[in-house]
GROMACS .gro file of C-alpha atoms in nm:
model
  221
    1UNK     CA    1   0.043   1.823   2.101
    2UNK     CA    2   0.179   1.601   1.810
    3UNK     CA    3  -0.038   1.373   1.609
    4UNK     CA    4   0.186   1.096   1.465
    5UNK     CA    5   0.493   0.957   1.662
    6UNK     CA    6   0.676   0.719   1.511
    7UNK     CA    7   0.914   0.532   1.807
    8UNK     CA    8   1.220   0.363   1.845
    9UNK     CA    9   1.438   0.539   1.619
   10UNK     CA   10   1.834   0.441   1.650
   11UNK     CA   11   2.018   0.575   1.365
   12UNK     CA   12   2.021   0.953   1.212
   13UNK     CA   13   1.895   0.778   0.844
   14UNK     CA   14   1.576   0.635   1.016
   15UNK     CA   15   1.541   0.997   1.194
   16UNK     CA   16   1.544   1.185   0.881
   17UNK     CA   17   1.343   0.956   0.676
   18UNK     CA   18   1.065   0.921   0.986
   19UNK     CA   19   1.017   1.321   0.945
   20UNK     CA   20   1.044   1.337   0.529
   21UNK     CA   21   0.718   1.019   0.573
   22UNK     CA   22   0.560   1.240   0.761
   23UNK     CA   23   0.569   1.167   1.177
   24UNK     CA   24   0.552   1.484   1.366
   25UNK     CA   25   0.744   1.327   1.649
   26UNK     CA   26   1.003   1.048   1.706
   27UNK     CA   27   1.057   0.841   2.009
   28UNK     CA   28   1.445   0.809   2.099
   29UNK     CA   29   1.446   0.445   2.348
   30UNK     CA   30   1.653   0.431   2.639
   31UNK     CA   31   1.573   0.150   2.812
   32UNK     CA   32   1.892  -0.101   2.740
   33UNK     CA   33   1.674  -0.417   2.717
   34UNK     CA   34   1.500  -0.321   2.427
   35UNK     CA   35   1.554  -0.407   2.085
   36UNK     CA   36   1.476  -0.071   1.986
   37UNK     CA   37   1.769   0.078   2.292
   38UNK     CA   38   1.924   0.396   2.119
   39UNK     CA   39   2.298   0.408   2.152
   40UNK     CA   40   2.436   0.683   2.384
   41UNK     CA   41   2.727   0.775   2.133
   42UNK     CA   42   2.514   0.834   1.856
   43UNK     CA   43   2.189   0.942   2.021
   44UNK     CA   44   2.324   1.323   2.016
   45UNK     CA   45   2.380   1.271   1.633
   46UNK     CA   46   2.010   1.127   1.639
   47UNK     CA   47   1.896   1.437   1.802
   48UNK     CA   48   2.032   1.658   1.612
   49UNK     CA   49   1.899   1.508   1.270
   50UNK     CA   50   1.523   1.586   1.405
   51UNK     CA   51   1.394   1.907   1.254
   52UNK     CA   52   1.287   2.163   1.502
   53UNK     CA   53   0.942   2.150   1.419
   54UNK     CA   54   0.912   1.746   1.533
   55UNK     CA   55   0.871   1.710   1.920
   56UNK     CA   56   1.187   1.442   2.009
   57UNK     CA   57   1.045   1.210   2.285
   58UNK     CA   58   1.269   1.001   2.557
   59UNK     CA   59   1.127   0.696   2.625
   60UNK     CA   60   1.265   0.545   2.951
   61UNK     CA   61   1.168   0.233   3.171
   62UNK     CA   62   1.242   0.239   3.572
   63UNK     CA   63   1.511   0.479   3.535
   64UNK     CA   64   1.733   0.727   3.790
   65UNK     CA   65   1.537   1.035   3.816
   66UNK     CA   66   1.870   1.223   3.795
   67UNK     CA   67   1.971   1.050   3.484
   68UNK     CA   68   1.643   1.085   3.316
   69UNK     CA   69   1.639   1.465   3.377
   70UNK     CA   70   2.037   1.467   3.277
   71UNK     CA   71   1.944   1.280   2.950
   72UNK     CA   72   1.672   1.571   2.870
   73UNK     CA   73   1.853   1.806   2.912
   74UNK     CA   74   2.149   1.722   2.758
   75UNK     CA   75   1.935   1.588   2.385
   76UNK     CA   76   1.698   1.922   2.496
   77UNK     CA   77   1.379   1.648   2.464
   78UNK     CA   78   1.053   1.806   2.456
   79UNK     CA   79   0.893   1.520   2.644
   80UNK     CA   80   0.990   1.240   2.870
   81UNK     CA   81   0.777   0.868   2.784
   82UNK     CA   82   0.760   0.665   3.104
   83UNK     CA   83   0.706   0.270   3.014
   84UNK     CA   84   0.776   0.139   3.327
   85UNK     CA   85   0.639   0.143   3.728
   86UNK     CA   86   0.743   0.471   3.815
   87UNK     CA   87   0.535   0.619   4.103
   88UNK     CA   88   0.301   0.948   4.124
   89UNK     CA   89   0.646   1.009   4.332
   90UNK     CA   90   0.864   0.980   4.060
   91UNK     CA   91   0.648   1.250   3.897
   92UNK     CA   92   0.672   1.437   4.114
   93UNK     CA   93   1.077   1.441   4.166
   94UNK     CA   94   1.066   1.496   3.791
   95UNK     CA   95   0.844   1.784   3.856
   96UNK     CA   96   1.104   1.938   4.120
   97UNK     CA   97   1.405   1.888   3.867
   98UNK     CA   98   1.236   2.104   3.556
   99UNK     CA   99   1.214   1.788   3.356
  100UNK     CA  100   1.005   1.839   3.050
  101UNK     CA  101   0.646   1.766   3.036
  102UNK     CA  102   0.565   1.371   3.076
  103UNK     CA  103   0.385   1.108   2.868
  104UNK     CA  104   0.267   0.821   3.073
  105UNK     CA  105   0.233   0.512   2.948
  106UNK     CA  106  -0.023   0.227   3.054
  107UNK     CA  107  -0.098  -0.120   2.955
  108UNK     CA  108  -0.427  -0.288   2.898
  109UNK     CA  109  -0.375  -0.527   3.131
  110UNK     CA  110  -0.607  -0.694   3.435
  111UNK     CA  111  -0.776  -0.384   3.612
  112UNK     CA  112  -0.574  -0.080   3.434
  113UNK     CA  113  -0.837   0.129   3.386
  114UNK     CA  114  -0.848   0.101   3.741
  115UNK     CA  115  -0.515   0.137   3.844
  116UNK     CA  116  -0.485   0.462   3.574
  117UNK     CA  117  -0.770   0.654   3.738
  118UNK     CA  118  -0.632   0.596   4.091
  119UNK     CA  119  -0.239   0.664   4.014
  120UNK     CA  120  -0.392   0.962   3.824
  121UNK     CA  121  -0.605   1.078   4.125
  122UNK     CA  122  -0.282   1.063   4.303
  123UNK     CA  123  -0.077   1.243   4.072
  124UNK     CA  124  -0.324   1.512   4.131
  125UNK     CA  125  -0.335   1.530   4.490
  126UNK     CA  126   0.078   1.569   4.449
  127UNK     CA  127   0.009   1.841   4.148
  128UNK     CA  128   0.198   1.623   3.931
  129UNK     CA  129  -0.018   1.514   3.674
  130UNK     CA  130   0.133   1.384   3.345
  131UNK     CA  131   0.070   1.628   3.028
  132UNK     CA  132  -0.056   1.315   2.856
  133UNK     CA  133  -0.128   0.969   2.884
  134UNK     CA  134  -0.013   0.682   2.643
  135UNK     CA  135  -0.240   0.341   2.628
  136UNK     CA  136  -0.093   0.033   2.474
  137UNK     CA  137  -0.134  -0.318   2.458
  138UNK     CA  138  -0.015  -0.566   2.720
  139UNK     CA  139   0.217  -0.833   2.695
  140UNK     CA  140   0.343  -0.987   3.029
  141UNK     CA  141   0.709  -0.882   3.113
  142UNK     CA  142   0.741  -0.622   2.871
  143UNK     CA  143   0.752  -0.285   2.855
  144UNK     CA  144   0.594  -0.197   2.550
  145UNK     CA  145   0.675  -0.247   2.139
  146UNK     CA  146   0.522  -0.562   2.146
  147UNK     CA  147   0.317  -0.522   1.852
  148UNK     CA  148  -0.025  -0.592   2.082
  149UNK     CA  149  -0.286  -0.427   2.010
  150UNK     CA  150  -0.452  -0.160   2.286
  151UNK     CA  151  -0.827  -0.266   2.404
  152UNK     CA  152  -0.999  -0.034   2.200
  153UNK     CA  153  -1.339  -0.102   2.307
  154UNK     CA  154  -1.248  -0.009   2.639
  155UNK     CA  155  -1.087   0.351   2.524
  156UNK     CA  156  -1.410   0.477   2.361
  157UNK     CA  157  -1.525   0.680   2.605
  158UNK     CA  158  -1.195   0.748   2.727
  159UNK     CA  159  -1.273   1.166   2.702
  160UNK     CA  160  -1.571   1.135   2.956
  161UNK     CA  161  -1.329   0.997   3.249
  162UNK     CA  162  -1.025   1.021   3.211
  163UNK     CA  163  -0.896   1.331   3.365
  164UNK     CA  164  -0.573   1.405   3.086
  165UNK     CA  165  -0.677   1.599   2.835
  166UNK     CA  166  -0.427   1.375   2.591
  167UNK     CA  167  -0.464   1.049   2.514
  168UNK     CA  168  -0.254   0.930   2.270
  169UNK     CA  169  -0.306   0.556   2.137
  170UNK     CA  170  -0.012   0.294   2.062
  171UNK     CA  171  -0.005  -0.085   2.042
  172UNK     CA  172  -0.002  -0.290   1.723
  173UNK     CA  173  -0.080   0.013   1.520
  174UNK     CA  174   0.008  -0.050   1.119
  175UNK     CA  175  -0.088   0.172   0.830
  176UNK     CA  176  -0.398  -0.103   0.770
  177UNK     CA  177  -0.554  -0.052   1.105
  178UNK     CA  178  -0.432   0.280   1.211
  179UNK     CA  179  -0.781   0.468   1.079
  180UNK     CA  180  -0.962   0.230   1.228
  181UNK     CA  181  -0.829   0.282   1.550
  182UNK     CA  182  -0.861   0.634   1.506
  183UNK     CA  183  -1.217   0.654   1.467
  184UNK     CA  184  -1.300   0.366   1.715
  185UNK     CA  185  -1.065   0.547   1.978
  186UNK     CA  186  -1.061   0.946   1.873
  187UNK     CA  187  -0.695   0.999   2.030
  188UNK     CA  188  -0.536   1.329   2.038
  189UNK     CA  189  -0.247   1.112   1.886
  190UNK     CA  190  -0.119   0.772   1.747
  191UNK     CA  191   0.196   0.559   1.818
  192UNK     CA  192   0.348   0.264   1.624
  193UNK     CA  193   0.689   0.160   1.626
  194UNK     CA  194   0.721  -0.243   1.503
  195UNK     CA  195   0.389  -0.082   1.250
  196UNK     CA  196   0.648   0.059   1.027
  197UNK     CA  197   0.959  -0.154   1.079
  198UNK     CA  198   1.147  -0.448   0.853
  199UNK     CA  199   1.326  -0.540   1.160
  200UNK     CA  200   1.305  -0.436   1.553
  201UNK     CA  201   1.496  -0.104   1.526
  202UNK     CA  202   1.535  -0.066   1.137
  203UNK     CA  203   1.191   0.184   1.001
  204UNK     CA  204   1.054   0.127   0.680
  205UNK     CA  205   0.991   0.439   0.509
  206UNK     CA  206   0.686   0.322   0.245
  207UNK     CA  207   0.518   0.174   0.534
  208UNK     CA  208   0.563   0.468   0.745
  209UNK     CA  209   0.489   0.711   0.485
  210UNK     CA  210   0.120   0.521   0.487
  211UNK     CA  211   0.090   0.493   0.827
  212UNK     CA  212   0.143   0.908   0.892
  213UNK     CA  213  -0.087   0.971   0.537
  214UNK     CA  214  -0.380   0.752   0.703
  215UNK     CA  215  -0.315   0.861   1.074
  216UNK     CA  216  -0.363   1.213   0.895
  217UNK     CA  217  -0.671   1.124   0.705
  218UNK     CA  218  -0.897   0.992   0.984
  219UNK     CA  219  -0.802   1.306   1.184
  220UNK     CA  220  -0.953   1.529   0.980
  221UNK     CA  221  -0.603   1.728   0.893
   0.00000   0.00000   0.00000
């Protein structure tokens, strides 16, 4: 399981400087309303800039099953990030097609503890369950990257009922309140992507060099 993800990378310059700051893996966006959407004529270029020894997430919102699992395959991701509504069903056509192993993400929105603990009872039931689950702030309307923080309160005792062995933590995460979150939190990993940016899509590599040295530090590593 990787420790420090750094998402939303769209060129091969932001790839190779994410790694050299010190993420362990990078999240490639494919979901075309985002700011943060990763060109399909350069993401194989993208791909191919990530060392072997960084995991290269797909992050994709609502999309064709048969495209998602085409995409993976084709960029040979080592996960699959689902930001949107897809269904313990959806899992579980992913499942049937060989897709890689999936990170789920949820928002801290009205009743989502709730609504994680049932969809992943019936991921369960469907033997379908998602290798890890990602928590991150709500906004209304969006997806994700909205620089909102996660309820972190509410994650505390995530380990005693949540059934996924891997949380990992995003939302509003910056190299000033990254430890923080790590020790009020204890995630198997963190996730920033607007943390470490000048501009929606454009990484800074100071402030992501922090952000991966202090993620590191409150782990214990």
């Amino acid at each position: 399981m990787f420790k420090r993800k750094i998402c939303g990378i769209t060129t091969v310059e932001d790839a190779t400087a994410m790694i050299a700051a010190g993420a362990d893996a990078l999240g490639l966006n494919f979901y075309r309303q985002s700011k943060r959407y990763l060109n399909a004529g350069i993401a194989a270029d993208v791909r191919e800039a990530i060392s072997a020894d960084a995991a290269v997430v797909g992050l994709f919102v609502n999309a064709d099953v048969v495209d998602v699992v085409a995409t993976a395959k084709r960029l040979a991701l080592d996960w699959i990030q689902l930001h949107g509504d897809e269904s313990p069903d959806y899992l579980a056509r992913l499942r049937h097609l060989g897709a890689p192993p999936v990170l789920k993400a949820f928002r801290c929105g009205p009743d989502w503890r709730k609504e994680m603990i049932e969809f992943l009872s019936r991921c369960s039931a469907r033997d379908c369950s998602p290798a890890a689950v990602l928590v991150d702030g709500f906004q209304q309307d969006a997806y994700g990257g909205t620089g909102h923080p996660a309820d972190w309160k509410s994650l505390a005792d995530w380990s005693q009922w949540l059934t996924i062995e891997h949380l990992v933590l995003a939302g509003g995460l910056t190299p000033g309140n990254v430890a923080a979150a790590i020790a009020a939190v204890q995630p198997s990993a963190v996730d920033t992507a607007s943390g470490v940016e000048i501009e929606p899509g454009k990484k800074d590599s100071s402030l992501a060099t922090r952000f991966c040295a202090n993620a590191t530090a409150a782990m214990g590593m």
